[in-house]
Tab-separated table of C-alpha atoms in Angstrom:
chain	number	residue	atom	x	y	z
A	280	MET	CA	66.121	177.748	315.070
A	281	THR	CA	64.520	176.327	311.750
A	282	MET	CA	61.107	174.694	311.646
A	283	VAL	CA	63.177	171.310	310.934
A	284	GLN	CA	65.242	171.799	314.174
A	285	GLU	CA	61.978	172.467	316.072
A	286	ALA	CA	60.649	169.389	314.836
A	287	ALA	CA	63.671	167.250	315.543
A	288	LEU	CA	63.573	168.690	319.245
A	289	ASP	CA	60.138	167.547	319.659
A	290	GLU	CA	60.996	163.995	318.432
A	291	PHE	CA	63.485	163.478	321.052
A	292	VAL	CA	61.398	163.161	323.961
A	293	VAL	CA	62.228	159.481	324.913
A	294	PRO	CA	64.968	159.269	327.569
A	295	THR	CA	66.759	156.175	326.140
A	296	ALA	CA	69.676	155.519	323.757
A	297	ALA	CA	67.276	153.155	321.565
A	298	GLY	CA	64.525	155.758	321.555
A	299	LEU	CA	67.081	158.758	320.409
A	300	SER	CA	68.278	156.457	317.622
A	301	VAL	CA	65.050	155.576	316.217
A	302	CYS	CA	64.116	159.547	316.505
A	303	ALA	CA	67.333	160.557	314.536
A	304	ASP	CA	66.664	157.730	311.558
A	305	SER	CA	62.606	158.411	311.319
A	306	LEU	CA	63.850	162.270	310.872
A	307	SER	CA	66.336	161.478	307.925
A	308	THR	CA	64.166	158.805	306.444
A	309	ALA	CA	61.019	161.075	306.403
A	310	LEU	CA	62.858	163.810	304.261
A	311	PRO	CA	62.944	163.478	300.412
A	312	GLU	CA	66.220	162.225	298.902
A	313	GLY	CA	69.066	164.474	299.273
A	314	GLY	CA	67.623	165.512	302.949
A	315	ALA	CA	65.802	168.912	300.955
A	316	LEU	CA	62.518	170.563	302.408
A	317	SER	CA	61.178	173.205	300.854
A	318	GLY	CA	64.533	174.578	299.893
A	319	PHE	CA	66.182	173.838	303.350
A	320	LYS	CA	69.273	171.850	303.831
A	321	ILE	CA	69.819	169.446	306.797
A	322	ASN	CA	72.950	169.434	308.807
A	323	HIS	CA	72.973	165.733	309.637
A	324	GLY	CA	76.251	166.170	311.700
A	325	ALA	CA	74.469	168.835	313.739
A	326	ILE	CA	71.612	166.204	314.636
A	327	ASP	CA	74.125	163.360	315.243
A	328	LYS	CA	75.890	165.862	317.829
A	329	MET	CA	72.486	166.595	319.624
A	330	VAL	CA	71.798	163.084	319.812
A	331	ARG	CA	75.025	162.377	321.561
A	332	GLU	CA	74.398	165.478	323.968
A	333	ILE	CA	71.205	164.420	324.946
A	334	GLN	CA	72.067	160.939	325.509
A	335	GLU	CA	75.326	161.982	327.483
A	336	SER	CA	72.954	163.894	329.560
A	337	VAL	CA	70.462	161.365	330.292
A	338	GLU	CA	73.365	159.022	331.365
A	339	ARG	CA	74.895	161.204	333.888
A	340	SER	CA	71.148	162.188	335.193
A	341	ALA	CA	70.900	158.644	336.130
A	342	ARG	CA	74.135	157.943	337.632
A	343	ARG	CA	73.323	160.980	339.700
A	344	HIS	CA	69.899	159.593	340.675
A	345	PRO	CA	69.626	155.868	340.573
A	346	ILE	CA	66.412	154.280	341.144
A	347	ARG	CA	66.219	152.887	344.504
A	348	LEU	CA	63.416	150.927	345.983
A	349	PRO	CA	63.612	151.268	349.959
A	350	VAL	CA	62.898	148.128	351.900
A	351	GLY	CA	59.273	147.330	352.623
A	352	THR	CA	58.010	149.772	349.831
A	353	ASP	CA	55.047	148.153	347.760
A	354	LEU	CA	56.247	146.995	344.372
A	355	PRO	CA	54.346	148.432	341.506
A	356	SER	CA	51.166	146.419	340.575
A	357	GLY	CA	51.733	143.579	338.110
A	358	SER	CA	55.479	143.147	339.490
A	359	GLY	CA	54.923	139.641	339.680
A	360	ILE	CA	56.137	139.538	343.404
A	361	HIS	CA	53.323	138.438	345.782
A	362	GLY	CA	52.758	136.344	349.124
A	363	SER	CA	51.052	133.282	349.787
A	364	ILE	CA	47.768	133.776	349.724
A	365	GLU	CA	46.227	130.096	350.270
A	366	ASP	CA	45.299	130.991	353.913
A	367	ASP	CA	43.424	134.018	353.049
A	368	PRO	CA	39.473	133.345	353.110
A	369	TYR	CA	38.759	134.972	350.079
A	370	LEU	CA	41.589	135.732	347.922
A	371	PRO	CA	42.204	132.300	346.372
A	372	LYS	CA	38.315	131.837	346.101
A	373	ALA	CA	38.138	135.146	344.159
A	374	LEU	CA	41.330	133.777	341.875
A	375	LEU	CA	39.456	130.546	341.396
A	376	TRP	CA	36.318	132.193	340.432
A	377	LEU	CA	37.967	134.179	338.015
A	378	HIS	CA	39.580	131.402	336.532
A	379	GLU	CA	36.243	129.620	335.735
A	380	GLN	CA	34.721	132.683	334.495
A	381	ALA	CA	37.536	133.394	332.018
A	382	ALA	CA	36.760	129.697	330.791
A	383	GLU	CA	33.135	130.529	330.183
A	384	GLN	CA	33.625	134.126	328.771
A	385	PRO	CA	37.348	134.403	327.451
A	386	GLY	CA	38.900	137.667	327.085
A	387	TYR	CA	35.952	139.340	329.149
A	388	PHE	CA	36.776	141.440	332.071
A	389	GLN	CA	34.779	139.855	335.080
A	390	ASP	CA	33.128	142.216	337.553
A	391	MET	CA	34.196	141.296	341.257
A	392	VAL	CA	30.855	142.913	342.578
A	393	VAL	CA	29.497	139.292	341.349
A	394	PHE	CA	31.918	137.512	343.302
A	395	SER	CA	31.503	139.520	346.678
A	396	GLU	CA	27.642	139.117	346.325
A	397	ARG	CA	28.005	135.529	345.975
A	398	GLU	CA	30.268	135.455	349.181
A	399	GLY	CA	27.616	137.500	351.217
A	400	LEU	CA	30.361	140.382	351.435
A	401	PRO	CA	29.553	144.116	351.529
A	402	PRO	CA	29.827	145.642	347.816
A	403	GLU	CA	32.773	147.811	348.724
A	404	GLU	CA	34.604	144.395	349.596
A	405	ALA	CA	34.914	144.025	345.690
A	406	ARG	CA	37.190	147.211	345.451
A	407	ASP	CA	39.488	145.843	348.115
A	408	LEU	CA	39.839	142.367	346.708
A	409	ALA	CA	40.434	143.577	343.234
A	410	LEU	CA	43.200	146.052	344.336
A	411	GLN	CA	44.709	143.071	346.515
A	412	LEU	CA	44.990	140.643	343.741
A	413	GLU	CA	46.345	143.666	341.254
A	414	GLN	CA	49.107	144.406	343.818
A	415	ASP	CA	49.747	140.722	343.772
A	416	GLY	CA	50.086	140.943	340.268
A	417	LEU	CA	47.576	138.312	339.581
A	418	VAL	CA	44.808	140.386	337.843
A	419	ARG	CA	44.692	143.610	335.466
A	420	ILE	CA	42.174	146.101	336.593
A	421	SER	CA	40.361	147.946	333.673
A	422	ARG	CA	40.482	151.790	334.160
A	423	THR	CA	39.816	152.556	330.767
A	424	PHE	CA	36.658	153.210	328.335
A	425	GLY	CA	34.407	153.533	331.453
A	426	GLY	CA	35.463	150.319	333.162
A	427	GLY	CA	35.038	150.430	336.811
A	428	ASP	CA	37.664	149.597	339.534
A	429	THR	CA	35.951	146.190	340.113
A	430	ASN	CA	36.415	144.858	336.686
A	431	VAL	CA	39.231	142.793	336.554
A	432	HIS	CA	41.056	140.251	334.199
A	433	LEU	CA	43.388	137.763	335.012
A	434	THR	CA	47.084	138.000	334.060
A	435	ASP	CA	49.494	135.091	333.087
A	436	GLU	CA	50.787	135.147	336.405
A	437	GLY	CA	47.353	134.833	338.015
A	438	ARG	CA	46.925	131.837	335.752
A	439	LEU	CA	49.923	130.077	337.104
A	440	GLU	CA	48.829	130.939	340.837
A	441	VAL	CA	45.670	128.882	340.280
A	442	ARG	CA	47.617	126.271	339.164
A	443	ARG	CA	49.656	126.113	342.439
A	444	LEU	CA	46.361	126.580	344.388
A	445	LYS	CA	44.884	123.956	342.712
A	446	LYS	CA	47.804	121.448	343.535
A	447	LEU	CA	48.252	122.929	347.085
A	448	ALA	CA	44.595	122.092	347.862
A	449	GLY	CA	45.188	118.330	347.422
A	450	ASP	CA	47.977	118.778	349.700
A	451	ARG	CA	46.630	116.477	352.851
A	452	VAL	CA	49.492	117.564	355.253
A	453	ARG	CA	49.382	121.328	354.421
A	454	ARG	CA	45.633	121.076	355.057
A	455	ALA	CA	45.692	119.092	358.334
A	456	ASP	CA	47.850	121.729	359.658
A	457	TYR	CA	45.918	124.568	358.500
A	458	ALA	CA	42.798	123.304	360.054
A	459	THR	CA	44.456	122.533	363.326
A	460	ASN	CA	45.642	126.137	363.446
A	461	ALA	CA	42.582	127.956	361.966
A	462	LEU	CA	40.258	126.013	364.723
A	463	LEU	CA	42.543	127.156	367.592
A	464	ARG	CA	42.319	130.642	366.581
A	465	TRP	CA	38.981	130.557	366.281
A	466	LEU	CA	38.416	128.754	369.521
A	467	HIS	CA	40.231	132.008	370.942
A	468	ASP	CA	37.879	134.164	369.330
A	469	GLN	CA	34.999	132.625	371.297
A	470	ASP	CA	33.655	134.019	374.600
A	471	ALA	CA	31.901	130.719	375.417
A	472	PRO	CA	32.391	126.665	374.906
A	473	VAL	CA	31.340	126.004	371.109
A	474	GLU	CA	30.215	123.331	368.810
A	475	PRO	CA	33.037	122.482	366.531
A	476	GLY	CA	30.638	121.956	363.790
A	477	ALA	CA	30.056	125.702	363.704
A	478	PHE	CA	33.463	126.196	362.648
A	479	ALA	CA	32.947	124.678	359.374
A	480	GLN	CA	30.640	127.309	358.543
A	481	THR	CA	33.195	130.460	358.892
A	482	PRO	CA	34.965	131.779	356.066
A	483	THR	CA	38.420	130.732	357.613
A	484	ALA	CA	37.411	127.009	357.313
A	485	CYS	CA	38.835	126.907	353.600
A	486	PHE	CA	42.377	126.541	352.642
A	487	ALA	CA	43.644	127.247	349.385
A	488	GLY	CA	40.048	128.175	347.872
A	489	THR	CA	38.606	124.922	348.919
A	490	PRO	CA	36.459	124.352	351.840
A	491	LEU	CA	37.383	121.935	354.947
A	492	THR	CA	35.701	118.769	354.905
A	493	ALA	CA	34.013	117.342	357.900
A	494	ALA	CA	36.736	114.865	358.671
A	495	GLU	CA	39.467	117.142	358.520
A	496	VAL	CA	37.279	119.473	360.775
A	497	SER	CA	36.826	116.388	363.255
A	498	SER	CA	40.513	115.397	362.913
A	499	ALA	CA	41.539	119.252	364.117
A	500	VAL	CA	39.142	119.000	366.976
A	501	ALA	CA	40.929	115.606	368.138
A	502	GLU	CA	44.166	116.928	367.754
A	503	LEU	CA	43.859	119.967	369.989
A	504	ILE	CA	42.160	118.004	372.656
A	505	GLY	CA	44.860	115.418	372.566
A	506	TYR	CA	47.355	118.150	372.831
A	507	GLU	CA	45.162	119.491	375.787
A	508	LEU	CA	45.172	122.809	373.670
A	509	ALA	CA	41.384	122.617	373.812
A	510	GLU	CA	38.932	120.782	376.082
A	511	THR	CA	35.209	119.616	376.656
A	512	PRO	CA	33.738	121.884	379.399
A	513	ALA	CA	32.112	119.446	381.315
A	514	VAL	CA	31.068	115.625	381.778
A	515	ARG	CA	28.640	114.631	379.191
A	516	ASP	CA	26.637	111.906	378.112
A	517	ASN	CA	25.527	110.826	374.448
A	518	ASN	CA	22.732	113.015	374.567
A	519	ASP	CA	24.664	116.353	375.197
A	520	LEU	CA	25.437	118.456	372.721
A	521	TYR	CA	29.402	118.034	372.073
A	522	LEU	CA	30.879	121.680	372.783
A	523	ILE	CA	34.519	122.726	373.266
A	524	ARG	CA	36.557	125.424	374.413
A	525	ILE	CA	40.344	126.759	374.450
A	526	THR	CA	42.439	125.937	377.290
A	527	HIS	CA	45.134	128.147	379.050
A	528	ALA	CA	47.732	126.065	376.913
A	529	GLY	CA	45.713	126.998	373.764
A	530	ASN	CA	45.618	130.753	374.634
A	531	ALA	CA	49.509	130.491	375.146
A	532	CYS	CA	50.090	128.949	372.017
A	533	ILE	CA	47.686	131.603	369.955
A	534	ARG	CA	49.346	134.614	372.194
A	535	GLY	CA	52.871	133.334	371.417
A	536	GLY	CA	52.292	133.549	367.697
A	537	HIS	CA	53.052	129.766	367.172
A	538	PRO	CA	51.817	127.229	364.838
A	539	VAL	CA	50.334	124.214	367.154
A	540	ARG	CA	52.804	121.762	366.001
A	541	SER	CA	55.742	124.129	366.596
A	542	TYR	CA	54.207	124.970	369.903
A	543	MET	CA	54.030	121.453	371.017
A	544	ASP	CA	57.533	120.852	369.912
A	545	THR	CA	58.819	123.376	372.395
A	546	GLN	CA	56.418	122.056	375.045
A	547	ASN	CA	58.100	118.719	374.687
A	548	THR	CA	61.482	119.844	375.566
A	549	ALA	CA	62.614	118.681	379.233
A	550	GLY	CA	62.307	121.413	381.549
A	551	ALA	CA	59.884	123.542	379.970
A	552	THR	CA	56.738	124.894	381.279
A	553	ASN	CA	53.546	123.035	380.295
A	554	TYR	CA	49.848	123.867	380.575
A	555	TYR	CA	47.237	120.927	381.270
A	556	GLY	CA	44.155	122.685	381.665
A	557	SER	CA	44.278	124.812	384.924
A	558	THR	CA	47.433	123.195	385.861
A	559	VAL	CA	51.109	124.400	384.908
A	560	VAL	CA	53.833	121.478	385.067
A	561	ASN	CA	57.233	122.607	385.285
A	562	GLY	CA	58.929	119.692	383.490
A	563	ASP	CA	57.615	116.761	381.753
A	564	MET	CA	54.466	115.306	383.056
A	565	ASN	CA	56.406	111.973	383.817
A	566	GLY	CA	58.020	113.032	387.080
A	567	GLY	CA	57.350	116.790	387.007
A	568	VAL	CA	56.409	118.963	389.649
A	569	ALA	CA	52.679	120.165	389.338
A	570	SER	CA	51.442	123.714	390.559
A	571	THR	CA	47.505	123.736	390.600
A	572	GLY	CA	45.643	127.041	390.595
A	573	ASP	CA	45.308	127.097	394.226
A	574	PHE	CA	49.257	127.196	394.351
A	575	ASN	CA	49.601	123.868	395.968
A	576	THR	CA	52.578	121.755	394.651
A	577	ILE	CA	51.987	117.822	393.725
A	578	ASN	CA	54.456	115.480	392.592
A	579	ALA	CA	53.344	113.802	389.342
A	580	ASP	CA	53.100	109.733	389.396
A	581	ASN	CA	55.246	108.115	387.093
A	582	GLY	CA	52.515	105.430	386.072
A	583	ILE	CA	49.151	105.346	384.095
A	584	ASP	CA	45.943	104.465	386.041
A	585	THR	CA	45.936	100.880	384.530
A	586	GLN	CA	41.966	100.444	384.916
A	587	GLU	CA	41.608	103.420	382.464
A	588	LEU	CA	44.239	102.420	380.095
A	589	ALA	CA	42.431	98.689	380.033
A	590	ARG	CA	39.184	101.002	379.452
A	591	LEU	CA	40.872	102.965	376.755
A	592	ILE	CA	42.075	100.120	375.016
A	593	HIS	CA	38.717	98.106	375.035
A	594	GLY	CA	36.918	100.848	374.153
A	595	LEU	CA	39.272	101.343	371.057
A	596	ARG	CA	38.748	97.397	369.965
A	597	GLU	CA	34.829	97.845	370.406
A	598	VAL	CA	34.404	100.885	368.098
A	599	ALA	CA	36.938	99.918	365.454
A	600	PRO	CA	34.640	98.144	363.100
A	601	GLN	CA	32.296	101.419	363.292
A	602	LEU	CA	35.372	103.592	362.033
A	603	GLY	CA	35.060	102.769	358.378
A	604	LEU	CA	39.056	102.491	357.802
A	605	ASP	CA	40.438	100.994	354.770
A	606	PRO	CA	42.077	97.693	354.972
A	607	VAL	CA	45.661	99.180	355.484
A	608	ASP	CA	44.486	101.922	357.714
A	609	ALA	CA	42.608	99.158	359.849
A	610	ASP	CA	45.760	97.106	360.225
A	611	ASP	CA	47.803	100.050	361.553
A	612	PHE	CA	45.223	101.069	363.845
A	613	ASP	CA	44.904	97.340	365.301
A	614	ALA	CA	48.797	97.358	365.599
A	615	GLU	CA	48.824	100.653	367.386
A	616	VAL	CA	45.944	99.207	369.713
A	617	ILE	CA	48.472	96.338	370.468
A	618	ALA	CA	51.410	98.500	370.938
A	619	LEU	CA	49.409	100.566	373.480
A	620	GLU	CA	48.424	97.357	375.574
A	621	ARG	CA	51.889	96.351	375.353
A	622	ASP	CA	53.777	99.661	376.140
A	623	GLY	CA	50.928	102.188	377.342
A	624	GLY	CA	51.764	101.930	381.101
A	625	ASP	CA	54.727	104.151	380.185
A	626	PRO	CA	53.467	107.712	379.994
A	627	GLN	CA	56.152	108.877	377.108
A	628	GLN	CA	56.061	105.681	375.132
A	629	GLY	CA	52.073	105.494	375.743
A	630	GLY	CA	51.984	109.314	374.724
A	631	ARG	CA	53.552	108.933	371.554
A	632	ILE	CA	51.478	105.519	370.358
A	633	TRP	CA	48.436	107.675	371.540
A	634	ARG	CA	49.483	110.441	369.128
A	635	ARG	CA	49.910	108.045	366.311
A	636	ILE	CA	46.357	106.539	366.830
A	637	MET	CA	44.904	110.277	366.788
A	638	ARG	CA	46.884	110.987	363.703
A	639	LEU	CA	45.438	107.597	362.211
A	640	ALA	CA	41.884	107.584	363.292
A	641	GLY	CA	41.099	111.005	365.037
A	642	PRO	CA	38.802	111.971	362.224
A	643	ALA	CA	36.901	108.895	362.261
A	644	LEU	CA	36.615	108.772	365.909
A	645	THR	CA	34.841	111.994	366.145
A	646	THR	CA	32.577	111.393	363.164
A	647	ALA	CA	28.881	110.878	363.403
A	648	VAL	CA	29.402	107.041	363.032
A	649	ALA	CA	31.014	106.943	366.523
A	650	THR	CA	29.340	109.844	368.396
A	651	GLY	CA	29.420	109.665	371.996
A	652	ALA	CA	31.875	106.531	372.051
A	653	GLY	CA	34.393	108.028	369.737
A	654	GLN	CA	34.302	111.624	371.971
A	655	GLN	CA	34.781	109.866	375.358
A	656	LEU	CA	37.592	107.675	374.046
A	657	VAL	CA	39.293	110.736	372.606
A	658	GLU	CA	38.796	112.609	375.969
A	659	LEU	CA	40.009	109.370	378.224
A	660	GLY	CA	43.021	109.165	375.954
A	661	ALA	CA	43.928	112.780	376.641
A	662	SER	CA	43.164	112.468	380.043
A	663	LEU	CA	45.971	109.540	380.324
A	664	TYR	CA	48.367	111.130	377.990
A	665	SER	CA	48.328	114.787	378.452
């Protein structure tokens, strides 16, 4: 084999038709006119034949051994396919931080160790965060010229994800759902009654990279108590620290793997088994049969304690000026209180009205403005319409 033929073989290392064609063209154009080099003549027909044979060999190999990706196999980094990260306590915050740094230092790789230190995480967490973001196609890790495996740069897809997270962070419905579910999971992990305000200091009190507000946490507390998924452990007065704990129903919700609202939808189905503190109710509370912890059977009353209902309505009207609702919400609140006064004697209708009141004014009822009175009204309403 001549030197030229050996050089030609060295060129054909790219197993694609385009690559083979480029190599053949480059070989012929690299020679002087006439195709002569040091007295040798180039057999262009032989080269073309060799190109065709290699191309056919590559195609046959591809047909015999097609590339397959088994179900469940991780895609290569940068594939652009990633799951939702808004519920993660750190990944969205890391992405938003990288976007801020990119605006201040365009074109520079950022060290995730700086972010992990800011969040109080161990240094080794920086590498894991970088790898996870790279696997999702959101960053590129610098592995050349001495770059460490924690130095990253946002990809185009990472910038699009930042935009999505910022938009999601303003979705009040998604934030409220997340706050309720995250708070219940946190209560499940506690060993004793806890102050709900402590939840706001945890990493999970963050959605789409932005922290939950005090009002959102208060609303989640009110909702869980209203649904009987959480409770206050004892009678308290205005001077006692407000503590809550998860109930049997809350534990059942968590262990069943259901979001709170999905779980409550199943509990509202006739004939379902409901949990009210330590009492198990077969069927709706209205006319259902209750089995207590002592295995005694009690027929539930179809009515509502009128004195307690009157106390609840009076209390809601007394505390209304302190809630700080905007004019539209204040009018809606007054209308719901009137509806509760009119129809609250029926457990089902009253329960629906009470839940609307909680969605409307639950956060305000549990703020410092209405401390004591507001919390007691939430508990009273939950006891009437559990």
